[in-house]
Amino acid sequence: MEGTKISEKTKFNISKGFPVLGTSIEKGGVNFGVFSRNATSVILEIYENYYDEEPMFKYVLDKKENRTGNIWHVFVEQVRAGMSFGWRMNGPYKPEKGFRFNKNKLLLDPYAKVIGGTLDFTEESIFGYNKNDPKKDLSFSTLDSARSQVKSIIWDSREYNWKNDEHPRYKLNDIIIYELHVRLYTINPNSHVEHRGTYKGIAEKINYLKDLGVNAIELMPIFAFPLNDTPNVNPITCEKLKNIWGYNPVNFFAVTSNYRYGVKIGEEIIQFQDLVFELHKNGIEVILDVVFNHTAEGNELGPTLNFRGLENSVYYLLNKDNPRYYENFSGTGNTINSSHYVVKQMILDSLRYWVSEMHVDGFRFDLASILGRDSKGNWIGDLSLLKDIADDPILAGTKLIAEGWDAAGGYYVGDFPTGWAEWNGKFRDTVRRFVRGDNGVVSDLATRIAGSPDLFEKRGRKPYHSVNFITSHDGFTMWDLVSYNNKHNEANGENNRDGTNANYSFNYGVEGDTNDENIIRLRKQQIKNFITILMVSQGLPMILMGDEFCRTQFGNNNAYCQDNHISWVDWSRKLKFNDIFNFTKNMINFRKSHCALRRDRFFTGRDLSGDGIADITWHGVKPFKPDFGYYSHSLAFMISGEDYIQGCKERDNDIYVVLNSFIKDLQFEIPKLPNGKKWYRVVDTSQESPKDFLLEPSIIQDNYYTVHSRSSIVLISKK
């Protein structure tokens, strides 16, 4: 067979090909494959350049020769990497029945590794309907979207030379995660990197990350995404706002070019691979924040980019009563139909690609509970895609972390299949409330410090399946948590209606910035309390970028659309708050130095080693008399260092911690130690730097220790 000719010099030979999705570069050409169940005809178009409006070649696939089941496929000789292509689907356009085929739309390949051009939502041609028609999405657009310049590009990521790259392969209970955004982390001129806001810029900060002590970075979304899909305008500056966070993927395979240095097509893949290689070489794992719950196509008024035009009723969950509309469990307009086999396979293929060809070490799944729902929206957990991911042999050894809730009201923290770790929102809220001084949280605080056994002590789960955090990209920074009583999102252009009101924050006297040294001192002390609790709790700790030097977003707790000073990391604050940086660095090192803080099993409250000390004991101002009452604001506990902990070469120190969020000083009687051991102070957050953390612990001569108001202490035992 021969394809339809555009000109003599662009004549390609065609053969049947094979039913594999995406592009497969073979000797002599490329195999193309795409899924569609209800398309009546399928056209492949090949372009010399992504910005060309006319194809150099097009071919109408034969229903008999080029279709196996519901996969359309064709092999095209002489095609090479770097060329652009797209699909056109002919079929019914009946939105009220869930069909949105439109042959005028050049569709992206869901499996494309590189996407050329810039997606512009003001370009009318990318919409399947006529935006000026009063019937809205029930109308039909005849505009050809090839002019949008957004096209799939043929690319072979297997050509990268990984040399001797090795995954660090840390155990879950040994990693400390640092969440960062590629652009926002280094785009500020005071970041002092050459390639600001790019993958290369992150590589330039590797020595900083090593100095801080984190051994895993969690990158906010790097799947290809559009920047200008928000209608919001900053009411103060009249700046057009753009969705910089990236939680709106175009597909699940392409690396975003938004963080590429230079303009060369495909360079984003190479630069990302370079970054992974350099991080691995320096002992840092790479975890990707992935979004498989929805796409950038949005609701029924969104553009037709790929999934909607390929097979709308398969890729998305549609309203069963009126398939014109989409189920919106994600809160962004649509919901991926992850219970369908084809969609499951695509997501698994994506994960395998990122592990096998891009060498990433793990994934954090945004709104992951959506992947645990069936086609009717019911939670099915162990019977869902979540279980398939956990059991996949190619993903074995990969870190899997879930955000265990979604926008449809589902909250399934602790209910994920074996093999999953989960963001622990209860840890976040309880610690915030305790440090603020709320009543009635001490008992729950003990549970969170112990690894949240109420959530995770089932079905073979471990304490390290709880991802503990105080702050994340979504909400206040840690400094704002102690500087604002209320959110201040006015710059988002939504009249401060967006973002959560449940911040559990406190400003300690002044809303926002202040020159009052007493307030600043107290705020820094509370930051140190947060870091202390995070690092002495059982589980897997995560830190938000810049919290280690008191980064601020000026009270904005939903800065998704602020690509400016509001969300750019201000590196000048590292000098201003170097005491907090050093304290955080020392607490990270302290945690890494003590196996007792990274247990591989839950506490029992029993003496497991025969030394007369239970694995954990709880205390109040008097030993073994904790006050879990409603009006209690303090808690003390002691962890035995004598237990055998897997991976620990020798017995650890015993560790005694006191947390006092009361407004007055409290005197604690310290438990006595057997076998001639004595207590040594390491941490007292009421002290100024460097006395707040002692690199050379100081012996405690008395049986009592006065723990100042709103402060914490950490002691270790020595003979």
XYZ file of C-alpha atoms in Angstrom:
719
model
C 0.000 0.000 0.000
C 0.981 3.623 -0.419
C -0.260 6.593 1.511
C -1.991 9.540 -0.049
C 0.648 11.680 -1.750
C 1.155 15.315 -0.884
C 4.141 15.705 -3.213
C 6.590 13.449 -4.990
C 9.406 14.089 -2.524
C 7.265 13.168 0.473
C 6.207 9.748 -0.699
C 6.452 7.105 2.045
C 6.008 3.375 1.887
C 3.286 1.950 4.089
C 2.791 -1.476 5.603
C 0.289 -2.976 8.014
C 2.282 -2.444 11.186
C 1.494 -4.011 14.548
C -0.999 -3.250 17.344
C 1.233 -1.434 19.850
C 0.176 1.945 21.200
C 2.322 4.997 20.629
C 5.309 5.221 18.303
C 7.849 2.426 18.041
C 11.033 3.343 16.205
C 12.223 0.322 14.254
C 14.826 -0.277 11.581
C 13.648 1.499 8.460
C 10.765 3.453 9.945
C 8.219 3.980 12.682
C 5.158 2.026 13.802
C 2.181 4.141 14.887
C -0.643 2.845 17.065
C -3.667 4.484 18.665
C -6.794 3.271 20.470
C -10.320 4.116 19.381
C -13.412 1.961 19.684
C -16.045 4.070 17.933
C -14.116 6.057 15.323
C -15.389 5.319 11.812
C -12.108 6.291 10.147
C -8.617 7.244 11.319
C -6.056 9.441 9.562
C -2.342 9.735 10.371
C -0.641 12.982 9.370
C 3.126 13.550 9.393
C 4.711 16.990 9.452
C 8.301 17.991 8.805
C 8.116 20.553 11.647
C 5.699 21.021 14.528
C 4.884 24.553 13.406
C 3.859 23.508 9.871
C 0.159 23.890 9.102
C 0.166 21.488 6.169
C 1.280 17.853 6.484
C 4.021 16.443 4.293
C 2.165 13.138 4.293
C -1.180 11.726 5.352
C -2.695 8.280 5.261
C -6.218 6.989 5.840
C -5.890 3.747 7.762
C -7.650 0.752 6.260
C -10.265 -0.768 8.579
C -9.221 -4.300 7.667
C -5.477 -3.988 7.215
C -4.692 -1.379 9.838
C -6.977 -2.336 12.687
C -6.600 -5.090 15.274
C -9.451 -5.038 17.747
C -9.733 -1.414 18.765
C -6.123 -0.497 18.033
C -5.424 1.264 14.746
C -1.868 0.816 13.543
C 0.411 1.434 10.574
C 4.132 1.193 9.811
C 5.614 4.093 7.835
C 9.036 3.683 6.272
C 11.580 6.506 5.973
C 10.030 8.365 8.895
C 12.619 9.464 11.459
C 12.893 10.814 14.984
C 12.251 14.545 15.211
C 9.346 14.575 12.765
C 5.931 15.648 14.018
C 2.616 13.879 13.649
C -0.996 13.822 14.744
C -4.186 11.787 14.485
C -7.558 12.711 13.041
C -10.634 10.771 14.081
C -13.862 10.687 12.152
C -16.963 9.479 13.921
C -20.168 10.608 15.603
C -20.260 14.040 17.182
C -23.059 13.575 19.688
C -22.000 15.147 23.019
C -25.326 14.248 24.628
C -24.394 10.585 24.066
C -20.753 11.005 25.039
C -19.266 11.076 21.509
C -17.063 14.033 20.531
C -15.258 12.971 17.359
C -14.221 15.846 15.104
C -11.984 15.191 12.091
C -10.988 18.860 12.011
C -8.961 18.425 15.178
C -5.372 17.167 14.907
C -4.983 15.076 18.053
C -1.939 14.448 20.182
C -0.794 10.883 20.724
C -1.462 9.885 24.374
C 1.896 8.059 24.330
C 3.919 10.946 22.845
C 7.265 11.480 24.617
C 7.728 14.988 23.217
C 5.136 17.631 22.387
C 6.089 20.546 20.156
C 4.610 24.016 20.260
C 2.950 25.993 23.032
C -0.597 25.155 23.997
C -2.623 28.355 23.891
C -6.171 28.155 25.248
C -7.072 31.369 23.446
C -6.577 29.536 20.122
C -10.151 28.761 19.031
C -9.172 25.972 16.672
C -8.292 23.549 19.481
C -11.917 23.450 20.645
C -14.222 20.818 19.181
C -17.166 23.221 19.186
C -17.793 26.774 18.015
C -17.076 28.995 21.014
C -19.261 31.775 19.595
C -22.295 29.552 19.076
C -24.996 29.874 21.767
C -25.345 26.068 21.712
C -21.763 25.924 23.082
C -20.366 22.373 23.065
C -23.414 21.043 21.214
C -22.198 22.978 18.184
C -19.489 21.668 15.835
C -16.229 23.411 14.933
C -14.896 23.283 11.393
C -11.635 25.058 12.262
C -8.511 22.994 11.576
C -6.428 22.775 14.756
C -3.195 21.937 12.891
C -2.553 25.672 12.889
C -2.197 25.616 16.686
C 1.329 24.192 16.169
C 0.871 21.724 19.033
C 1.859 18.312 17.686
C 3.352 15.031 18.835
C 7.007 14.515 18.012
C 8.674 11.170 17.338
C 11.399 10.561 19.908
C 13.501 7.664 21.183
C 14.438 8.267 24.830
C 16.306 4.942 24.923
C 19.281 6.501 23.170
C 20.413 8.291 26.339
C 23.691 6.938 27.725
C 23.034 6.218 31.398
C 26.625 5.030 31.868
C 26.904 3.499 35.330
C 23.752 5.047 36.781
C 22.519 3.320 39.942
C 19.338 3.922 41.892
C 20.190 4.719 45.530
C 17.422 2.297 46.580
C 16.966 3.603 50.112
C 14.498 1.806 52.316
C 11.331 3.795 52.899
C 12.081 4.339 56.578
C 15.468 5.853 55.686
C 14.375 8.576 53.272
C 13.685 12.228 53.980
C 11.681 13.860 51.195
C 12.118 17.430 50.033
C 9.182 18.678 47.943
C 10.088 21.267 45.330
C 8.871 22.908 42.133
C 11.434 22.933 39.315
C 10.829 26.507 38.202
C 9.900 28.191 41.477
C 12.897 26.747 43.300
C 15.576 28.572 41.290
C 13.844 31.202 39.123
C 14.604 33.989 41.599
C 17.762 35.892 40.557
C 19.082 35.495 44.113
C 19.152 31.715 43.676
C 22.610 32.302 42.142
C 22.330 29.543 39.564
C 23.167 29.952 35.905
C 20.135 28.131 34.505
C 17.338 29.599 36.584
C 13.964 27.852 36.669
C 15.096 24.764 34.761
C 16.093 21.154 35.257
C 19.694 22.348 34.992
C 19.002 24.845 37.766
C 18.024 22.038 40.135
C 21.248 20.212 39.271
C 23.148 23.337 40.323
C 21.542 23.077 43.780
C 22.574 19.473 44.433
C 25.369 20.441 46.827
C 22.868 22.521 48.788
C 20.467 19.582 49.031
C 23.288 17.311 50.185
C 24.328 19.839 52.808
C 20.754 20.038 54.088
C 20.755 16.258 54.354
C 17.676 15.240 52.371
C 18.074 12.093 50.274
C 14.970 12.245 48.067
C 13.404 15.110 46.164
C 9.756 15.085 45.161
C 9.281 17.140 42.005
C 5.934 18.810 41.536
C 4.392 17.809 38.171
C 6.720 17.651 35.177
C 4.295 16.043 32.716
C 3.625 18.352 29.758
C 1.052 20.953 30.807
C -0.322 24.285 29.523
C 0.648 27.456 31.357
C -2.218 29.742 30.430
C -5.376 27.858 31.285
C -6.577 30.093 34.120
C -8.917 33.047 33.436
C -7.816 34.806 36.622
C -6.224 38.247 36.743
C -4.385 39.757 39.700
C -6.767 42.565 40.729
C -3.882 44.637 42.077
C -1.320 44.412 39.262
C -3.743 43.383 36.451
C -1.261 40.584 35.685
C -2.716 37.651 33.733
C -2.254 34.635 35.972
C -1.105 31.231 34.800
C -1.322 27.795 36.334
C 2.332 27.333 37.222
C 2.025 24.292 39.495
C 1.377 21.910 36.587
C -1.508 19.833 37.981
C -3.191 19.803 34.557
C -1.382 17.289 32.329
C -1.785 17.098 28.572
C -0.567 13.508 28.589
C 1.336 11.166 30.910
C 4.550 10.504 28.969
C 5.897 13.839 27.744
C 8.313 15.894 29.854
C 7.221 19.508 30.038
C 9.343 21.902 28.013
C 8.393 24.694 30.439
C 11.545 23.893 32.447
C 13.839 23.316 29.491
C 16.946 25.444 29.019
C 17.149 26.524 25.380
C 14.709 26.045 22.525
C 15.855 22.804 20.934
C 12.969 20.338 20.631
C 13.391 17.233 22.773
C 16.143 18.790 24.870
C 13.778 18.685 27.844
C 14.051 14.884 27.925
C 17.837 14.938 27.844
C 18.042 17.655 30.496
C 15.671 15.753 32.753
C 17.686 12.557 32.299
C 20.855 14.514 33.066
C 19.253 15.768 36.282
C 18.261 12.271 37.393
C 21.747 10.988 36.633
C 23.419 13.743 38.666
C 21.045 13.322 41.609
C 21.658 9.578 41.685
C 25.406 10.137 41.523
C 25.044 12.244 44.658
C 22.856 9.770 46.520
C 19.517 11.547 46.032
C 16.420 9.739 44.802
C 13.871 11.280 42.429
C 10.144 11.019 43.145
C 7.651 12.478 40.680
C 4.357 14.056 41.694
C 2.101 12.503 39.051
C -1.438 13.447 38.033
C -3.433 10.544 36.605
C -6.841 11.615 37.901
C -7.707 14.265 35.298
C -6.312 16.088 32.257
C -5.998 19.598 30.843
C -9.003 19.018 28.552
C -11.265 20.059 31.431
C -15.049 19.885 31.319
C -17.423 19.931 28.323
C -16.282 23.472 27.456
C -12.604 22.548 27.373
C -10.389 21.973 24.312
C -10.124 18.777 22.284
C -6.453 17.850 22.499
C -6.307 14.056 22.541
C -8.391 11.836 24.852
C -11.676 13.645 24.212
C -11.290 13.349 20.463
C -9.902 9.811 20.453
C -12.562 8.090 22.565
C -14.237 10.404 25.029
C -16.504 7.807 26.657
C -13.591 5.458 27.442
C -10.945 7.836 28.732
C -13.280 9.841 30.979
C -15.987 9.144 33.530
C -19.176 10.635 32.098
C -22.358 11.467 33.932
C -24.541 8.363 33.613
C -27.739 10.414 33.353
C -26.364 12.903 30.831
C -23.082 11.826 29.144
C -22.632 15.325 27.809
C -21.185 16.178 31.208
C -18.182 14.818 33.083
C -17.903 13.427 36.574
C -15.707 15.810 38.525
C -14.096 13.862 41.369
C -10.897 15.845 40.736
C -12.443 19.289 41.138
C -10.894 20.359 37.824
C -13.661 19.537 35.356
C -13.098 15.906 34.403
C -12.084 12.549 35.865
C -9.982 9.885 34.188
C -11.789 6.530 33.868
C -9.018 4.536 35.555
C -11.192 1.430 35.950
C -11.240 0.844 32.170
C -8.640 -1.622 30.913
C -7.253 0.663 28.204
C -6.798 3.532 30.659
C -5.284 1.216 33.269
C -2.824 -0.033 30.688
C -1.884 3.499 29.672
C -1.189 4.527 33.263
C 0.875 1.405 33.917
C 2.775 1.950 30.667
C 3.481 5.519 31.736
C 4.838 4.460 35.128
C 6.976 1.768 33.534
C 8.341 4.305 31.077
C 9.368 6.740 33.805
C 11.074 3.960 35.753
C 12.758 2.065 32.906
C 13.686 4.874 30.506
C 13.855 7.921 32.790
C 15.225 6.106 35.887
C 12.981 7.771 38.456
C 12.753 6.161 41.895
C 9.154 6.702 42.868
C 5.866 8.513 42.481
C 3.510 10.590 44.587
C -0.015 10.258 43.142
C -2.168 13.377 43.231
C -5.749 12.647 44.417
C -4.852 8.959 44.292
C -8.148 7.803 45.753
C -9.686 8.424 42.307
C -7.566 5.540 41.006
C -9.206 3.339 43.632
C -12.750 3.969 42.390
C -14.786 1.919 39.925
C -16.663 3.329 36.920
C -19.543 4.309 39.218
C -17.273 6.186 41.595
C -17.305 3.590 44.375
C -14.119 2.875 46.338
C -12.813 -0.624 45.518
C -9.250 -0.343 46.859
C -7.660 -3.794 46.579
C -9.627 -4.531 43.407
C -8.538 -1.363 41.631
C -5.664 -0.027 39.576
C -3.933 0.811 42.864
C -3.385 -2.892 43.493
C -2.172 -3.445 39.915
C 0.414 -0.701 40.366
C 1.636 -2.096 43.689
C 1.986 -5.596 42.208
C 3.552 -4.623 38.888
C 6.907 -6.444 38.494
C 8.598 -3.609 36.587
C 7.690 -1.158 39.337
C 9.048 -3.428 42.087
C 11.247 -1.445 44.458
C 9.675 1.843 43.354
C 8.359 4.192 46.032
C 4.584 4.556 45.765
C 3.048 7.439 47.719
C -0.627 8.334 47.647
C -2.576 11.464 48.377
C -5.415 9.509 49.926
C -8.290 11.881 49.278
C -10.045 13.556 46.361
C -12.382 16.454 45.586
C -15.479 14.235 45.687
C -15.245 13.834 49.461
C -13.364 10.539 49.472
C -10.862 10.169 52.345
C -9.150 6.784 52.367
C -5.904 7.375 54.269
C -4.830 3.993 55.656
C -7.037 2.019 53.272
C -4.660 1.732 50.324
C -3.341 -1.675 49.244
C -0.160 -3.101 50.721
C 2.899 -1.493 49.184
C 1.582 2.061 49.282
C 2.762 4.870 51.540
C 0.304 7.722 52.067
C 0.316 11.405 52.860
C -0.931 11.647 56.432
C -3.188 14.688 56.615
C -4.118 13.828 60.197
C -0.480 14.131 61.255
C -0.313 17.584 59.633
C -3.479 18.875 61.283
C -2.829 17.404 64.731
C 0.731 18.739 64.961
C -0.380 22.172 63.777
C -3.144 22.295 66.367
C -0.889 21.082 69.186
C 1.845 23.613 68.465
C -0.770 26.372 68.217
C -2.000 25.406 71.687
C -5.419 23.920 70.917
C -7.233 21.869 73.528
C -7.930 18.166 73.214
C -5.167 17.052 70.852
C -2.465 15.512 73.065
C -3.848 11.985 72.872
C -4.063 12.134 69.095
C -0.579 13.662 68.940
C 0.800 10.563 70.678
C -0.846 8.394 68.036
C 0.647 10.450 65.204
C 4.139 10.427 66.765
C 3.908 6.642 67.052
C 3.415 6.290 63.286
C -0.406 6.486 63.238
C -1.062 2.813 64.033
C -4.803 3.533 63.999
C -4.461 4.125 60.259
C -1.608 1.915 59.156
C -1.293 -1.042 61.551
C -3.163 -3.470 59.318
C -2.544 -5.711 56.323
C 1.202 -5.736 56.748
C 1.586 -1.958 56.784
C 4.496 -0.338 58.614
C 5.058 2.990 60.409
C 6.996 4.277 57.401
C 3.902 3.995 55.224
C 2.792 7.207 56.934
C 4.254 10.208 55.096
C 4.424 12.848 57.814
C 4.438 16.517 56.897
C 3.582 19.881 58.402
C 3.391 21.784 55.133
C 3.287 21.006 51.426
C 2.870 22.984 48.212
C -0.856 23.056 48.924
C -1.338 25.484 51.816
C 0.725 27.791 53.990
C 4.486 27.605 54.158
C 5.793 26.891 57.642
C 6.718 30.533 58.235
C 3.272 31.682 57.131
C 1.789 29.088 59.468
C 3.226 31.091 62.390
C 2.723 34.536 60.814
C -0.913 34.650 59.664
C -4.230 33.918 61.322
C -6.002 33.931 57.967
C -5.211 33.224 54.330
C -4.502 36.179 52.044
C -5.204 35.003 48.500
C -6.510 38.275 47.095
C -3.827 38.274 44.373
C -5.379 35.089 42.933
C -8.310 37.090 41.603
C -10.993 35.020 43.346
C -11.904 37.454 46.135
C -10.019 35.305 48.658
C -12.566 32.495 48.263
C -10.037 29.925 47.086
C -7.764 27.912 49.359
C -8.653 26.185 52.594
C -9.714 28.024 55.725
C -8.600 25.127 57.950
C -4.994 26.242 58.354
C -4.655 25.872 62.148
C -2.257 28.814 62.074
C -1.493 31.657 64.478
C 0.332 34.961 64.000
C 1.475 35.489 67.641
C 0.486 39.129 67.762
C 0.785 40.672 64.301
C -0.714 39.571 60.988
C 2.191 39.049 58.588
C 5.592 40.676 58.593
C 6.862 42.490 61.685
C 10.001 44.015 63.178
C 9.021 42.999 66.704
C 11.963 40.883 67.881
C 9.894 39.074 70.506
C 7.341 37.948 67.946
C 10.050 36.913 65.506
C 11.825 34.946 68.235
C 8.619 33.126 69.166
C 7.794 32.376 65.526
C 11.232 30.866 64.994
C 10.843 28.846 68.177
C 7.564 27.421 66.882
C 9.239 26.552 63.570
C 11.854 24.608 65.542
C 9.064 22.827 67.427
C 7.490 21.787 64.134
C 10.806 20.475 62.797
C 11.527 18.635 66.039
C 8.177 16.832 66.089
C 8.491 15.960 62.408
C 11.953 14.452 62.836
C 11.308 12.465 66.041
C 8.032 10.928 64.818
C 7.817 7.439 63.370
C 7.039 7.561 59.670
C 8.484 9.107 56.550
C 9.143 12.872 56.917
C 8.621 15.380 54.109
C 9.779 19.012 54.037
C 8.500 21.751 51.732
C 11.125 23.691 49.768
C 12.375 26.745 51.622
C 10.774 25.905 54.951
C 14.289 25.311 56.247
C 14.925 29.059 55.972
C 11.438 30.410 56.635
C 10.172 30.890 53.093
C 7.033 32.997 52.871
C 4.198 33.308 50.355
C 2.894 36.380 52.185
C -0.131 34.535 53.514
C -1.198 33.019 50.184
C -2.147 29.400 50.829
C -3.072 28.565 47.220
C -0.326 30.135 45.111
C -0.885 27.849 42.119
C -1.193 30.818 39.753
C 1.553 33.052 41.108
C 4.697 32.856 39.000
C 6.251 35.842 40.755
C 7.750 36.943 44.079
C 4.828 35.371 45.943
C 5.865 31.816 45.154
C 9.476 32.179 44.013
C 11.857 30.834 46.639
C 13.664 33.842 48.103
C 17.197 32.599 48.738
C 18.157 35.761 50.628
C 16.156 34.359 53.539
C 18.725 31.585 53.978
C 21.143 34.218 55.252
C 18.479 35.988 57.291
C 17.265 32.745 58.894
C 20.471 30.752 58.842
C 19.786 29.661 62.427
C 16.628 27.852 61.288
C 18.520 26.308 58.367
C 21.195 24.967 60.712
C 18.610 23.673 63.173
C 16.719 21.865 60.396
C 19.953 20.444 58.991
C 20.991 19.205 62.437
C 17.598 17.638 63.135
C 17.712 15.817 59.791
C 21.158 14.485 60.639
C 19.932 13.516 64.124
C 17.111 11.476 62.646
C 19.423 9.783 60.155
C 21.806 8.919 63.009
C 19.199 7.158 65.163
C 17.533 3.926 64.094
C 15.126 4.254 67.015
C 13.409 7.065 65.084
C 13.097 4.957 61.924
C 11.529 1.763 63.230
C 10.369 -0.986 60.887
C 7.504 -2.029 63.165
C 4.958 -0.384 65.424
C 5.482 0.131 69.126
C 4.029 -2.441 71.500
C 4.473 -0.725 74.879
C 6.358 -3.820 76.066
C 9.975 -4.473 77.020
C 11.221 -6.325 73.951
C 14.943 -6.290 74.742
C 14.963 -7.293 78.398
C 16.642 -4.094 79.572
C 13.694 -3.073 81.697
C 12.528 -0.341 79.298
C 9.481 -0.707 77.065
C 9.914 0.139 73.385
C 7.976 3.331 74.119
C 6.676 4.868 77.342
C 4.551 7.971 77.761
C 5.109 10.584 80.469
C 3.853 13.841 81.877
C 5.526 16.197 84.320
C 5.927 13.007 86.358
C 7.406 9.843 84.809
C 4.880 7.321 83.461
C 1.984 9.686 84.155
C 1.010 11.240 80.851
C -1.833 13.748 80.820
C -4.087 13.016 77.865
C -6.850 15.243 79.187
C -8.733 17.844 77.178
C -6.857 20.777 78.744
C -3.416 19.196 78.532
C -0.829 20.963 76.390
C 2.262 18.863 76.965
C 3.514 15.378 76.232
C 6.693 13.465 77.000
C 7.794 10.083 75.713
C 10.810 7.818 75.802
C 11.887 5.469 73.018
C 14.103 2.515 73.872
C 17.267 2.242 71.836
C 17.838 -1.384 72.754
C 15.333 -2.958 70.356
C 16.637 -4.694 67.274
C 15.770 -2.629 64.233
C 16.332 -4.045 60.776
C 19.246 -2.374 59.036
C 20.659 -0.912 62.262
C 24.192 -2.203 62.873
C 24.150 -1.633 66.633
C 21.840 -0.687 69.472
C 20.768 2.949 69.585
C 20.606 5.520 72.351
C 17.413 5.803 74.350
C 15.629 9.017 73.344
C 13.492 11.177 75.648
C 11.358 13.982 74.188
C 9.259 16.645 75.892
C 6.822 18.812 73.940
C 5.343 21.767 75.801
C 2.813 23.936 73.987
C 1.489 25.418 77.237
C 1.748 29.194 77.705
C 3.788 28.639 80.904
C 7.033 26.863 81.724
C 6.687 23.331 83.078
C 9.137 21.341 85.176
C 9.471 17.713 84.111
C 10.901 14.939 86.231
C 13.100 12.887 83.924
C 12.736 9.072 84.027
C 15.691 7.263 85.558
C 17.792 4.996 83.367
C 19.116 1.514 84.245
C 22.632 0.139 83.712
C 24.485 3.311 84.645
C 23.160 5.324 81.707
C 22.812 9.096 81.965
C 20.792 11.650 80.060
C 22.396 14.192 77.725
C 20.642 17.160 76.160
C 20.703 17.559 72.403
C 17.781 19.918 71.708
C 16.119 22.780 73.536
C 14.121 24.912 71.141
C 13.757 27.740 73.674
C 17.487 28.431 73.349
C 19.007 30.702 70.745
C 21.263 29.223 68.068
C 23.668 27.429 68.451
C 22.512 26.336 71.913
C 19.167 25.106 70.528
C 20.951 22.070 69.045
C 24.147 20.801 70.678
C 26.510 18.969 68.362
C 28.250 17.824 71.553
C 25.400 16.764 73.878
C 25.486 18.178 77.409
C 24.992 15.910 80.450
C 21.907 16.493 82.576
C 23.026 16.636 86.213
C 19.575 17.053 87.761
C 16.537 14.769 87.713
C 14.389 17.715 86.659
C 14.337 19.887 83.567
C 12.396 23.099 83.135
C 10.846 23.054 79.681
C 9.988 26.598 78.723
C 6.653 27.693 77.325
C 6.072 26.637 73.719
C 9.282 24.691 73.453
C 10.638 21.169 73.057
C 13.603 19.240 74.376
C 15.318 16.065 73.172
C 17.624 14.004 75.385
C 19.660 10.896 74.573
C 21.109 8.281 76.900
C 24.805 7.469 77.223
C 26.854 5.346 79.603
